[in-house]
Amino acid sequence: QSVLTQPPSVSAAPGQKVTISCSGSSSNIAKNYVSWYQQLPGTAPKLLIYGNNKRPSGIPDRFSGSKSGTSGTLVITGLQTGDEADYYCGTWDNSLSSGVFGGGTKLTVL
Amino acid sequence: QVQLQESGPGLVKPSQTLSLTCTVSGASISSGSYFWTWIRQPAGKGLEWIGRIYASGSTNYNPSLRSRVTISVDTSKNQFSLNLSSVTAADTAVYYCEALAAPFDYWGQGTLVTVSS
């Protein structure tokens, strides 16, 4: 049981937009920055978004993040087949004094 | 470019201690810029945060593992290590080491550790 809640799967057609939610609580997302990671099959996760809405160098602006209250959101526009991957949200939990992740969302580009 | 490489036994017997090392190149582990973190992922499942250490030596651990986990740093070898005691089959996973100083984030390739007799 993950501390952060994500939908298990989402899907959309190439070129379309998809939204992935990450629900937390007052002890984690509400008080800390949200990060998003992309994990392609058989590879280590890669940081997509940090600080709720910032992109590391090299991450296309098709990927965007936001936070409101106890939830974070990842939006991917102009979907490509290469975006098929598992996506994880993560943050710090003040009550646990620990990092926490969502259970992951599998993106299928139909 | 910062690179991380996990190393350690791929097979550990139940009740024994799992020991992994992450060798860092391209950055000094004592620089104070990065959080040095261990994360694991059972086959077909999600990521689990294990714990982290800062250059000062301060640590944070996942409460569910805290009684069994120790993360330490060897500055002379530019490495940080994970010890997980009293392992069971539930500890079988790919173990990753990570260096995070947002926006800079580096991961090792991961190493599979199987707990089995």
mmCIF file with all atom_site columns, C-alpha atoms in Angstrom:
data_model
loop_
_atom_site.group_PDB
_atom_site.id
_atom_site.type_symbol
_atom_site.label_atom_id
_atom_site.label_alt_id
_atom_site.label_comp_id
_atom_site.label_asym_id
_atom_site.label_entity_id
_atom_site.label_seq_id
_atom_site.pdbx_PDB_ins_code
_atom_site.Cartn_x
_atom_site.Cartn_y
_atom_site.Cartn_z
_atom_site.occupancy
_atom_site.B_iso_or_equiv
_atom_site.pdbx_formal_charge
_atom_site.auth_seq_id
_atom_site.auth_comp_id
_atom_site.auth_asym_id
_atom_site.auth_atom_id
_atom_site.pdbx_PDB_model_num
ATOM 1   C CA . GLN A 1 1   ? 0.000  0.000   0.000   1.00 0.00 ? 1   GLN A CA 1
ATOM 2   C CA . SER A 1 2   ? 1.681  3.190   -1.195  1.00 0.00 ? 2   SER A CA 1
ATOM 3   C CA . VAL A 1 3   ? 1.480  6.425   0.763   1.00 0.00 ? 3   VAL A CA 1
ATOM 4   C CA . LEU A 1 4   ? 0.706  8.314   -2.440  1.00 0.00 ? 4   LEU A CA 1
ATOM 5   C CA . THR A 1 5   ? -2.159 7.185   -4.659  1.00 0.00 ? 5   THR A CA 1
ATOM 6   C CA . GLN A 1 6   ? -1.913 7.043   -8.436  1.00 0.00 ? 6   GLN A CA 1
ATOM 7   C CA . PRO A 1 7   ? -4.213 5.455   -11.004 1.00 0.00 ? 7   PRO A CA 1
ATOM 8   C CA . PRO A 1 8   ? -2.776 2.079   -12.047 1.00 0.00 ? 8   PRO A CA 1
ATOM 9   C CA . SER A 1 9   ? -3.051 2.837   -15.730 1.00 0.00 ? 9   SER A CA 1
ATOM 10  C CA . VAL A 1 10  ? -3.936 5.509   -18.252 1.00 0.00 ? 10  VAL A CA 1
ATOM 11  C CA . SER A 1 11  ? -4.077 5.419   -22.025 1.00 0.00 ? 11  SER A CA 1
ATOM 12  C CA . ALA A 1 12  ? -4.487 7.777   -24.933 1.00 0.00 ? 12  ALA A CA 1
ATOM 13  C CA . ALA A 1 13  ? -3.792 7.969   -28.639 1.00 0.00 ? 13  ALA A CA 1
ATOM 14  C CA . PRO A 1 14  ? -0.643 9.432   -30.179 1.00 0.00 ? 14  PRO A CA 1
ATOM 15  C CA . GLY A 1 15  ? -0.779 13.206  -30.258 1.00 0.00 ? 15  GLY A CA 1
ATOM 16  C CA . GLN A 1 16  ? -3.326 13.390  -27.475 1.00 0.00 ? 16  GLN A CA 1
ATOM 17  C CA . LYS A 1 17  ? -2.972 14.562  -23.887 1.00 0.00 ? 17  LYS A CA 1
ATOM 18  C CA . VAL A 1 18  ? -2.965 12.492  -20.719 1.00 0.00 ? 18  VAL A CA 1
ATOM 19  C CA . THR A 1 19  ? -3.179 13.468  -17.068 1.00 0.00 ? 19  THR A CA 1
ATOM 20  C CA . ILE A 1 20  ? -1.808 11.413  -14.187 1.00 0.00 ? 20  ILE A CA 1
ATOM 21  C CA . SER A 1 21  ? -2.869 12.273  -10.652 1.00 0.00 ? 21  SER A CA 1
ATOM 22  C CA . CYS A 1 22  ? -1.024 11.744  -7.394  1.00 0.00 ? 22  CYS A CA 1
ATOM 23  C CA . SER A 1 23  ? -3.005 12.018  -4.182  1.00 0.00 ? 23  SER A CA 1
ATOM 24  C CA . GLY A 1 24  ? -1.343 12.472  -0.842  1.00 0.00 ? 24  GLY A CA 1
ATOM 25  C CA . SER A 1 25  ? -2.044 14.093  2.500   1.00 0.00 ? 25  SER A CA 1
ATOM 26  C CA . SER A 1 26  ? -1.309 16.996  4.770   1.00 0.00 ? 26  SER A CA 1
ATOM 27  C CA . SER A 1 27  ? 1.942  15.403  5.921   1.00 0.00 ? 27  SER A CA 1
ATOM 28  C CA . ASN A 1 28  ? 3.469  14.939  2.480   1.00 0.00 ? 28  ASN A CA 1
ATOM 29  C CA . ILE A 1 29  ? 2.303  16.659  -0.715  1.00 0.00 ? 29  ILE A CA 1
ATOM 30  C CA . ALA A 1 30  ? 0.638  19.545  1.100   1.00 0.00 ? 30  ALA A CA 1
ATOM 31  C CA . LYS A 1 31  ? 3.931  20.595  2.676   1.00 0.00 ? 31  LYS A CA 1
ATOM 32  C CA . ASN A 1 32  ? 6.588  19.428  0.242   1.00 0.00 ? 32  ASN A CA 1
ATOM 33  C CA . TYR A 1 33  ? 7.573  19.504  -3.396  1.00 0.00 ? 33  TYR A CA 1
ATOM 34  C CA . VAL A 1 34  ? 6.355  16.795  -5.763  1.00 0.00 ? 34  VAL A CA 1
ATOM 35  C CA . SER A 1 35  ? 8.643  15.023  -8.213  1.00 0.00 ? 35  SER A CA 1
ATOM 36  C CA . TRP A 1 36  ? 7.748  12.830  -11.150 1.00 0.00 ? 36  TRP A CA 1
ATOM 37  C CA . TYR A 1 37  ? 9.798  9.993   -12.598 1.00 0.00 ? 37  TYR A CA 1
ATOM 38  C CA . GLN A 1 38  ? 9.552  8.113   -15.874 1.00 0.00 ? 38  GLN A CA 1
ATOM 39  C CA . GLN A 1 39  ? 10.632 4.472   -15.950 1.00 0.00 ? 39  GLN A CA 1
ATOM 40  C CA . LEU A 1 40  ? 10.984 2.891   -19.359 1.00 0.00 ? 40  LEU A CA 1
ATOM 41  C CA . PRO A 1 41  ? 10.905 -0.922  -19.435 1.00 0.00 ? 41  PRO A CA 1
ATOM 42  C CA . GLY A 1 42  ? 14.049 -2.467  -18.028 1.00 0.00 ? 42  GLY A CA 1
ATOM 43  C CA . THR A 1 43  ? 15.674 0.829   -17.069 1.00 0.00 ? 43  THR A CA 1
ATOM 44  C CA . ALA A 1 44  ? 16.205 2.952   -13.985 1.00 0.00 ? 44  ALA A CA 1
ATOM 45  C CA . PRO A 1 45  ? 13.724 5.752   -13.285 1.00 0.00 ? 45  PRO A CA 1
ATOM 46  C CA . LYS A 1 46  ? 14.469 9.177   -14.732 1.00 0.00 ? 46  LYS A CA 1
ATOM 47  C CA . LEU A 1 47  ? 13.548 12.505  -13.154 1.00 0.00 ? 47  LEU A CA 1
ATOM 48  C CA . LEU A 1 48  ? 10.941 14.304  -15.263 1.00 0.00 ? 48  LEU A CA 1
ATOM 49  C CA . ILE A 1 49  ? 9.639  16.982  -12.925 1.00 0.00 ? 49  ILE A CA 1
ATOM 50  C CA . TYR A 1 50  ? 10.976 18.400  -9.653  1.00 0.00 ? 50  TYR A CA 1
ATOM 51  C CA . GLY A 1 51  ? 9.823  21.201  -7.421  1.00 0.00 ? 51  GLY A CA 1
ATOM 52  C CA . ASN A 1 52  ? 6.193  20.542  -8.466  1.00 0.00 ? 52  ASN A CA 1
ATOM 53  C CA . ASN A 1 53  ? 6.554  22.007  -11.934 1.00 0.00 ? 53  ASN A CA 1
ATOM 54  C CA . LYS A 1 54  ? 10.200 22.334  -12.960 1.00 0.00 ? 54  LYS A CA 1
ATOM 55  C CA . ARG A 1 55  ? 11.845 20.329  -15.715 1.00 0.00 ? 55  ARG A CA 1
ATOM 56  C CA . PRO A 1 56  ? 15.487 19.242  -15.644 1.00 0.00 ? 56  PRO A CA 1
ATOM 57  C CA . SER A 1 57  ? 17.515 20.144  -18.671 1.00 0.00 ? 57  SER A CA 1
ATOM 58  C CA . GLY A 1 58  ? 16.651 17.967  -21.631 1.00 0.00 ? 58  GLY A CA 1
ATOM 59  C CA . ILE A 1 59  ? 13.079 17.165  -20.604 1.00 0.00 ? 59  ILE A CA 1
ATOM 60  C CA . PRO A 1 60  ? 10.658 18.332  -23.333 1.00 0.00 ? 60  PRO A CA 1
ATOM 61  C CA . ASP A 1 61  ? 8.035  20.903  -22.452 1.00 0.00 ? 61  ASP A CA 1
ATOM 62  C CA . ARG A 1 62  ? 5.407  18.322  -23.413 1.00 0.00 ? 62  ARG A CA 1
ATOM 63  C CA . PHE A 1 63  ? 5.812  17.205  -19.798 1.00 0.00 ? 63  PHE A CA 1
ATOM 64  C CA . SER A 1 64  ? 4.415  19.527  -17.139 1.00 0.00 ? 64  SER A CA 1
ATOM 65  C CA . GLY A 1 65  ? 3.596  19.246  -13.476 1.00 0.00 ? 65  GLY A CA 1
ATOM 66  C CA . SER A 1 66  ? 1.459  21.053  -10.969 1.00 0.00 ? 66  SER A CA 1
ATOM 67  C CA . LYS A 1 67  ? 0.362  20.824  -7.366  1.00 0.00 ? 67  LYS A CA 1
ATOM 68  C CA . SER A 1 68  ? -2.771 21.849  -5.564  1.00 0.00 ? 68  SER A CA 1
ATOM 69  C CA . GLY A 1 69  ? -3.348 21.110  -1.909  1.00 0.00 ? 69  GLY A CA 1
ATOM 70  C CA . THR A 1 70  ? -2.662 17.457  -1.284  1.00 0.00 ? 70  THR A CA 1
ATOM 71  C CA . SER A 1 71  ? -2.484 16.410  -4.930  1.00 0.00 ? 71  SER A CA 1
ATOM 72  C CA . GLY A 1 72  ? 0.004  16.599  -7.718  1.00 0.00 ? 72  GLY A CA 1
ATOM 73  C CA . THR A 1 73  ? -0.610 16.219  -11.418 1.00 0.00 ? 73  THR A CA 1
ATOM 74  C CA . LEU A 1 74  ? 1.557  15.250  -14.372 1.00 0.00 ? 74  LEU A CA 1
ATOM 75  C CA . VAL A 1 75  ? 0.355  16.250  -17.827 1.00 0.00 ? 75  VAL A CA 1
ATOM 76  C CA . ILE A 1 76  ? 1.855  14.872  -21.004 1.00 0.00 ? 76  ILE A CA 1
ATOM 77  C CA . THR A 1 77  ? 0.817  16.475  -24.279 1.00 0.00 ? 77  THR A CA 1
ATOM 78  C CA . GLY A 1 78  ? 1.524  15.442  -27.859 1.00 0.00 ? 78  GLY A CA 1
ATOM 79  C CA . LEU A 1 79  ? 1.827  11.802  -26.813 1.00 0.00 ? 79  LEU A CA 1
ATOM 80  C CA . GLN A 1 80  ? 4.406  9.671   -28.576 1.00 0.00 ? 80  GLN A CA 1
ATOM 81  C CA . THR A 1 81  ? 4.809  5.914   -28.604 1.00 0.00 ? 81  THR A CA 1
ATOM 82  C CA . GLY A 1 82  ? 8.136  6.424   -26.858 1.00 0.00 ? 82  GLY A CA 1
ATOM 83  C CA . ASP A 1 83  ? 6.265  7.847   -23.869 1.00 0.00 ? 83  ASP A CA 1
ATOM 84  C CA . GLU A 1 84  ? 4.961  4.390   -23.002 1.00 0.00 ? 84  GLU A CA 1
ATOM 85  C CA . ALA A 1 85  ? 6.373  3.815   -19.556 1.00 0.00 ? 85  ALA A CA 1
ATOM 86  C CA . ASP A 1 86  ? 5.590  3.692   -15.860 1.00 0.00 ? 86  ASP A CA 1
ATOM 87  C CA . TYR A 1 87  ? 5.310  7.058   -14.137 1.00 0.00 ? 87  TYR A CA 1
ATOM 88  C CA . TYR A 1 88  ? 5.861  7.603   -10.427 1.00 0.00 ? 88  TYR A CA 1
ATOM 89  C CA . CYS A 1 89  ? 5.243  10.569  -8.197  1.00 0.00 ? 89  CYS A CA 1
ATOM 90  C CA . GLY A 1 90  ? 7.373  11.116  -5.136  1.00 0.00 ? 90  GLY A CA 1
ATOM 91  C CA . THR A 1 91  ? 7.737  13.513  -2.256  1.00 0.00 ? 91  THR A CA 1
ATOM 92  C CA . TRP A 1 92  ? 8.860  13.781  1.368   1.00 0.00 ? 92  TRP A CA 1
ATOM 93  C CA . ASP A 1 93  ? 6.595  12.832  4.227   1.00 0.00 ? 93  ASP A CA 1
ATOM 94  C CA . ASN A 1 94  ? 7.099  14.941  7.336   1.00 0.00 ? 94  ASN A CA 1
ATOM 95  C CA . SER A 1 95  ? 5.332  12.504  9.652   1.00 0.00 ? 95  SER A CA 1
ATOM 96  C CA . LEU A 1 96  ? 7.330  9.513   8.459   1.00 0.00 ? 96  LEU A CA 1
ATOM 97  C CA . SER A 1 97  ? 10.561 11.509  7.988   1.00 0.00 ? 97  SER A CA 1
ATOM 98  C CA . SER A 1 98  ? 10.927 9.477   4.840   1.00 0.00 ? 98  SER A CA 1
ATOM 99  C CA . GLY A 1 99  ? 10.682 9.739   1.102   1.00 0.00 ? 99  GLY A CA 1
ATOM 100 C CA . VAL A 1 100 ? 7.519  8.244   -0.350  1.00 0.00 ? 100 VAL A CA 1
ATOM 101 C CA . PHE A 1 101 ? 6.391  7.181   -3.810  1.00 0.00 ? 101 PHE A CA 1
ATOM 102 C CA . GLY A 1 102 ? 3.105  6.570   -5.507  1.00 0.00 ? 102 GLY A CA 1
ATOM 103 C CA . GLY A 1 103 ? 2.310  3.069   -6.707  1.00 0.00 ? 103 GLY A CA 1
ATOM 104 C CA . GLY A 1 104 ? 3.042  4.010   -10.292 1.00 0.00 ? 104 GLY A CA 1
ATOM 105 C CA . THR A 1 105 ? 0.905  4.553   -13.390 1.00 0.00 ? 105 THR A CA 1
ATOM 106 C CA . LYS A 1 106 ? 1.391  2.585   -16.575 1.00 0.00 ? 106 LYS A CA 1
ATOM 107 C CA . LEU A 1 107 ? 0.920  4.766   -19.636 1.00 0.00 ? 107 LEU A CA 1
ATOM 108 C CA . THR A 1 108 ? -0.200 3.070   -22.827 1.00 0.00 ? 108 THR A CA 1
ATOM 109 C CA . VAL A 1 109 ? -0.112 5.020   -26.061 1.00 0.00 ? 109 VAL A CA 1
ATOM 110 C CA . LEU A 1 110 ? -2.705 3.327   -28.216 1.00 0.00 ? 110 LEU A CA 1
ATOM 111 C CA . GLN B 2 1   ? 28.924 13.490  -15.583 1.00 0.00 ? 1   GLN B CA 1
ATOM 112 C CA . VAL B 2 2   ? 28.042 11.699  -12.367 1.00 0.00 ? 2   VAL B CA 1
ATOM 113 C CA . GLN B 2 3   ? 27.858 7.918   -12.587 1.00 0.00 ? 3   GLN B CA 1
ATOM 114 C CA . LEU B 2 4   ? 26.738 5.394   -9.996  1.00 0.00 ? 4   LEU B CA 1
ATOM 115 C CA . GLN B 2 5   ? 27.330 1.641   -9.952  1.00 0.00 ? 5   GLN B CA 1
ATOM 116 C CA . GLU B 2 6   ? 25.778 -0.802  -7.521  1.00 0.00 ? 6   GLU B CA 1
ATOM 117 C CA . SER B 2 7   ? 27.694 -3.909  -6.515  1.00 0.00 ? 7   SER B CA 1
ATOM 118 C CA . GLY B 2 8   ? 27.159 -6.803  -4.152  1.00 0.00 ? 8   GLY B CA 1
ATOM 119 C CA . PRO B 2 9   ? 25.913 -10.383 -3.953  1.00 0.00 ? 9   PRO B CA 1
ATOM 120 C CA . GLY B 2 10  ? 23.012 -11.275 -6.189  1.00 0.00 ? 10  GLY B CA 1
ATOM 121 C CA . LEU B 2 11  ? 21.873 -14.044 -3.870  1.00 0.00 ? 11  LEU B CA 1
ATOM 122 C CA . VAL B 2 12  ? 21.399 -13.806 -0.119  1.00 0.00 ? 12  VAL B CA 1
ATOM 123 C CA . LYS B 2 13  ? 20.088 -16.490 2.218   1.00 0.00 ? 13  LYS B CA 1
ATOM 124 C CA . PRO B 2 14  ? 17.057 -15.835 4.415   1.00 0.00 ? 14  PRO B CA 1
ATOM 125 C CA . SER B 2 15  ? 17.872 -14.331 7.833   1.00 0.00 ? 15  SER B CA 1
ATOM 126 C CA . GLN B 2 16  ? 21.254 -13.083 6.587   1.00 0.00 ? 16  GLN B CA 1
ATOM 127 C CA . THR B 2 17  ? 22.325 -9.501  5.873   1.00 0.00 ? 17  THR B CA 1
ATOM 128 C CA . LEU B 2 18  ? 22.079 -7.969  2.420   1.00 0.00 ? 18  LEU B CA 1
ATOM 129 C CA . SER B 2 19  ? 25.045 -5.693  1.735   1.00 0.00 ? 19  SER B CA 1
ATOM 130 C CA . LEU B 2 20  ? 25.332 -3.454  -1.326  1.00 0.00 ? 20  LEU B CA 1
ATOM 131 C CA . THR B 2 21  ? 27.765 -0.740  -2.291  1.00 0.00 ? 21  THR B CA 1
ATOM 132 C CA . CYS B 2 22  ? 27.260 2.176   -4.641  1.00 0.00 ? 22  CYS B CA 1
ATOM 133 C CA . THR B 2 23  ? 30.458 3.514   -6.211  1.00 0.00 ? 23  THR B CA 1
ATOM 134 C CA . VAL B 2 24  ? 30.258 7.142   -7.286  1.00 0.00 ? 24  VAL B CA 1
ATOM 135 C CA . SER B 2 25  ? 32.309 8.758   -10.035 1.00 0.00 ? 25  SER B CA 1
ATOM 136 C CA . GLY B 2 26  ? 32.175 12.323  -11.281 1.00 0.00 ? 26  GLY B CA 1
ATOM 137 C CA . ALA B 2 27  ? 31.263 13.773  -7.900  1.00 0.00 ? 27  ALA B CA 1
ATOM 138 C CA . SER B 2 28  ? 32.655 13.733  -4.395  1.00 0.00 ? 28  SER B CA 1
ATOM 139 C CA . ILE B 2 29  ? 30.472 11.932  -1.930  1.00 0.00 ? 29  ILE B CA 1
ATOM 140 C CA . SER B 2 30  ? 31.628 14.336  0.761   1.00 0.00 ? 30  SER B CA 1
ATOM 141 C CA . SER B 2 31  ? 30.820 17.484  -1.203  1.00 0.00 ? 31  SER B CA 1
ATOM 142 C CA . GLY B 2 32  ? 27.532 18.110  0.547   1.00 0.00 ? 32  GLY B CA 1
ATOM 143 C CA . SER B 2 33  ? 25.603 18.710  -2.637  1.00 0.00 ? 33  SER B CA 1
ATOM 144 C CA . TYR B 2 34  ? 23.739 15.431  -2.978  1.00 0.00 ? 34  TYR B CA 1
ATOM 145 C CA . PHE B 2 35  ? 21.414 13.195  -1.060  1.00 0.00 ? 35  PHE B CA 1
ATOM 146 C CA . TRP B 2 36  ? 22.724 9.633   -1.481  1.00 0.00 ? 36  TRP B CA 1
ATOM 147 C CA . THR B 2 37  ? 19.706 7.356   -1.574  1.00 0.00 ? 37  THR B CA 1
ATOM 148 C CA . TRP B 2 38  ? 18.768 3.689   -1.846  1.00 0.00 ? 38  TRP B CA 1
ATOM 149 C CA . ILE B 2 39  ? 15.519 2.657   -3.547  1.00 0.00 ? 39  ILE B CA 1
ATOM 150 C CA . ARG B 2 40  ? 14.259 -0.809  -4.395  1.00 0.00 ? 40  ARG B CA 1
ATOM 151 C CA . GLN B 2 41  ? 11.722 -2.318  -6.751  1.00 0.00 ? 41  GLN B CA 1
ATOM 152 C CA . PRO B 2 42  ? 10.325 -5.865  -6.502  1.00 0.00 ? 42  PRO B CA 1
ATOM 153 C CA . ALA B 2 43  ? 9.682  -7.483  -9.850  1.00 0.00 ? 43  ALA B CA 1
ATOM 154 C CA . GLY B 2 44  ? 6.562  -6.075  -11.457 1.00 0.00 ? 44  GLY B CA 1
ATOM 155 C CA . LYS B 2 45  ? 5.935  -3.677  -8.575  1.00 0.00 ? 45  LYS B CA 1
ATOM 156 C CA . GLY B 2 46  ? 6.516  -0.050  -7.711  1.00 0.00 ? 46  GLY B CA 1
ATOM 157 C CA . LEU B 2 47  ? 9.384  1.880   -6.206  1.00 0.00 ? 47  LEU B CA 1
ATOM 158 C CA . GLU B 2 48  ? 10.087 1.712   -2.476  1.00 0.00 ? 48  GLU B CA 1
ATOM 159 C CA . TRP B 2 49  ? 12.241 4.374   -0.816  1.00 0.00 ? 49  TRP B CA 1
ATOM 160 C CA . ILE B 2 50  ? 14.687 2.705   1.568   1.00 0.00 ? 50  ILE B CA 1
ATOM 161 C CA . GLY B 2 51  ? 16.722 5.554   2.984   1.00 0.00 ? 51  GLY B CA 1
ATOM 162 C CA . ARG B 2 52  ? 19.286 8.257   2.377   1.00 0.00 ? 52  ARG B CA 1
ATOM 163 C CA . ILE B 2 53  ? 22.468 9.706   3.780   1.00 0.00 ? 53  ILE B CA 1
ATOM 164 C CA . TYR B 2 54  ? 23.836 13.190  3.521   1.00 0.00 ? 54  TYR B CA 1
ATOM 165 C CA . ALA B 2 55  ? 27.494 14.156  3.422   1.00 0.00 ? 55  ALA B CA 1
ATOM 166 C CA . SER B 2 56  ? 27.302 15.137  7.087   1.00 0.00 ? 56  SER B CA 1
ATOM 167 C CA . GLY B 2 57  ? 26.413 11.533  7.885   1.00 0.00 ? 57  GLY B CA 1
ATOM 168 C CA . SER B 2 58  ? 22.842 12.262  8.829   1.00 0.00 ? 58  SER B CA 1
ATOM 169 C CA . THR B 2 59  ? 20.415 9.577   7.709   1.00 0.00 ? 59  THR B CA 1
ATOM 170 C CA . ASN B 2 60  ? 16.721 9.037   7.132   1.00 0.00 ? 60  ASN B CA 1
ATOM 171 C CA . TYR B 2 61  ? 15.120 5.624   6.795   1.00 0.00 ? 61  TYR B CA 1
ATOM 172 C CA . ASN B 2 62  ? 11.783 4.218   5.702   1.00 0.00 ? 62  ASN B CA 1
ATOM 173 C CA . PRO B 2 63  ? 9.951  3.489   8.979   1.00 0.00 ? 63  PRO B CA 1
ATOM 174 C CA . SER B 2 64  ? 8.917  0.068   7.716   1.00 0.00 ? 64  SER B CA 1
ATOM 175 C CA . LEU B 2 65  ? 12.586 -0.905  7.316   1.00 0.00 ? 65  LEU B CA 1
ATOM 176 C CA . ARG B 2 66  ? 14.251 1.264   9.960   1.00 0.00 ? 66  ARG B CA 1
ATOM 177 C CA . SER B 2 67  ? 14.940 -1.534  12.422  1.00 0.00 ? 67  SER B CA 1
ATOM 178 C CA . ARG B 2 68  ? 16.866 -3.493  9.781   1.00 0.00 ? 68  ARG B CA 1
ATOM 179 C CA . VAL B 2 69  ? 18.577 -0.829  7.656   1.00 0.00 ? 69  VAL B CA 1
ATOM 180 C CA . THR B 2 70  ? 21.895 0.956   7.893   1.00 0.00 ? 70  THR B CA 1
ATOM 181 C CA . ILE B 2 71  ? 23.249 3.320   5.246   1.00 0.00 ? 71  ILE B CA 1
ATOM 182 C CA . SER B 2 72  ? 26.820 4.518   5.532   1.00 0.00 ? 72  SER B CA 1
ATOM 183 C CA . VAL B 2 73  ? 29.430 6.427   3.574   1.00 0.00 ? 73  VAL B CA 1
ATOM 184 C CA . ASP B 2 74  ? 33.068 5.603   2.849   1.00 0.00 ? 74  ASP B CA 1
ATOM 185 C CA . THR B 2 75  ? 34.610 8.871   1.730   1.00 0.00 ? 75  THR B CA 1
ATOM 186 C CA . SER B 2 76  ? 37.998 7.278   1.080   1.00 0.00 ? 76  SER B CA 1
ATOM 187 C CA . LYS B 2 77  ? 36.463 5.072   -1.591  1.00 0.00 ? 77  LYS B CA 1
ATOM 188 C CA . ASN B 2 78  ? 33.776 7.553   -2.688  1.00 0.00 ? 78  ASN B CA 1
ATOM 189 C CA . GLN B 2 79  ? 31.120 4.955   -1.954  1.00 0.00 ? 79  GLN B CA 1
ATOM 190 C CA . PHE B 2 80  ? 27.986 4.619   0.068   1.00 0.00 ? 80  PHE B CA 1
ATOM 191 C CA . SER B 2 81  ? 26.544 1.345   1.279   1.00 0.00 ? 81  SER B CA 1
ATOM 192 C CA . LEU B 2 82  ? 23.333 -0.362  2.282   1.00 0.00 ? 82  LEU B CA 1
ATOM 193 C CA . ASN B 2 83  ? 23.024 -3.065  4.904   1.00 0.00 ? 83  ASN B CA 1
ATOM 194 C CA . LEU B 2 84  ? 19.655 -4.768  5.365   1.00 0.00 ? 84  LEU B CA 1
ATOM 195 C CA . SER B 2 85  ? 19.556 -7.397  8.061   1.00 0.00 ? 85  SER B CA 1
ATOM 196 C CA . SER B 2 86  ? 17.312 -10.419 8.674   1.00 0.00 ? 86  SER B CA 1
ATOM 197 C CA . VAL B 2 87  ? 16.203 -10.596 5.061   1.00 0.00 ? 87  VAL B CA 1
ATOM 198 C CA . THR B 2 88  ? 13.263 -12.633 3.822   1.00 0.00 ? 88  THR B CA 1
ATOM 199 C CA . ALA B 2 89  ? 11.907 -13.426 0.378   1.00 0.00 ? 89  ALA B CA 1
ATOM 200 C CA . ALA B 2 90  ? 9.988  -10.137 0.553   1.00 0.00 ? 90  ALA B CA 1
ATOM 201 C CA . ASP B 2 91  ? 13.302 -8.304  0.264   1.00 0.00 ? 91  ASP B CA 1
ATOM 202 C CA . THR B 2 92  ? 13.921 -9.754  -3.207  1.00 0.00 ? 92  THR B CA 1
ATOM 203 C CA . ALA B 2 93  ? 14.084 -6.777  -5.547  1.00 0.00 ? 93  ALA B CA 1
ATOM 204 C CA . VAL B 2 94  ? 16.162 -4.660  -7.866  1.00 0.00 ? 94  VAL B CA 1
ATOM 205 C CA . TYR B 2 95  ? 18.085 -2.249  -5.681  1.00 0.00 ? 95  TYR B CA 1
ATOM 206 C CA . TYR B 2 96  ? 18.993 1.181   -7.046  1.00 0.00 ? 96  TYR B CA 1
ATOM 207 C CA . CYS B 2 97  ? 21.293 3.838   -5.694  1.00 0.00 ? 97  CYS B CA 1
ATOM 208 C CA . GLU B 2 98  ? 20.535 7.463   -6.484  1.00 0.00 ? 98  GLU B CA 1
ATOM 209 C CA . ALA B 2 99  ? 22.301 10.811  -6.193  1.00 0.00 ? 99  ALA B CA 1
ATOM 210 C CA . LEU B 2 100 ? 19.861 13.701  -5.986  1.00 0.00 ? 100 LEU B CA 1
ATOM 211 C CA . ALA B 2 101 ? 20.527 17.419  -5.968  1.00 0.00 ? 101 ALA B CA 1
ATOM 212 C CA . ALA B 2 102 ? 17.588 18.728  -7.963  1.00 0.00 ? 102 ALA B CA 1
ATOM 213 C CA . PRO B 2 103 ? 17.562 19.312  -10.849 1.00 0.00 ? 103 PRO B CA 1
ATOM 214 C CA . PHE B 2 104 ? 20.484 16.906  -11.023 1.00 0.00 ? 104 PHE B CA 1
ATOM 215 C CA . ASP B 2 105 ? 19.428 13.319  -10.441 1.00 0.00 ? 105 ASP B CA 1
ATOM 216 C CA . TYR B 2 106 ? 21.538 10.263  -11.192 1.00 0.00 ? 106 TYR B CA 1
ATOM 217 C CA . TRP B 2 107 ? 20.714 6.586   -10.810 1.00 0.00 ? 107 TRP B CA 1
ATOM 218 C CA . GLY B 2 108 ? 22.696 3.397   -10.967 1.00 0.00 ? 108 GLY B CA 1
ATOM 219 C CA . GLN B 2 109 ? 21.565 0.718   -13.375 1.00 0.00 ? 109 GLN B CA 1
ATOM 220 C CA . GLY B 2 110 ? 20.155 -1.329  -10.510 1.00 0.00 ? 110 GLY B CA 1
ATOM 221 C CA . THR B 2 111 ? 21.173 -4.711  -9.170  1.00 0.00 ? 111 THR B CA 1
ATOM 222 C CA . LEU B 2 112 ? 18.907 -7.680  -8.611  1.00 0.00 ? 112 LEU B CA 1
ATOM 223 C CA . VAL B 2 113 ? 19.136 -9.252  -5.185  1.00 0.00 ? 113 VAL B CA 1
ATOM 224 C CA . THR B 2 114 ? 17.336 -12.527 -4.636  1.00 0.00 ? 114 THR B CA 1
ATOM 225 C CA . VAL B 2 115 ? 16.706 -13.871 -1.157  1.00 0.00 ? 115 VAL B CA 1
ATOM 226 C CA . SER B 2 116 ? 16.598 -17.640 -1.281  1.00 0.00 ? 116 SER B CA 1
ATOM 227 C CA . SER B 2 117 ? 18.136 -20.633 0.412   1.00 0.00 ? 117 SER B CA 1
#
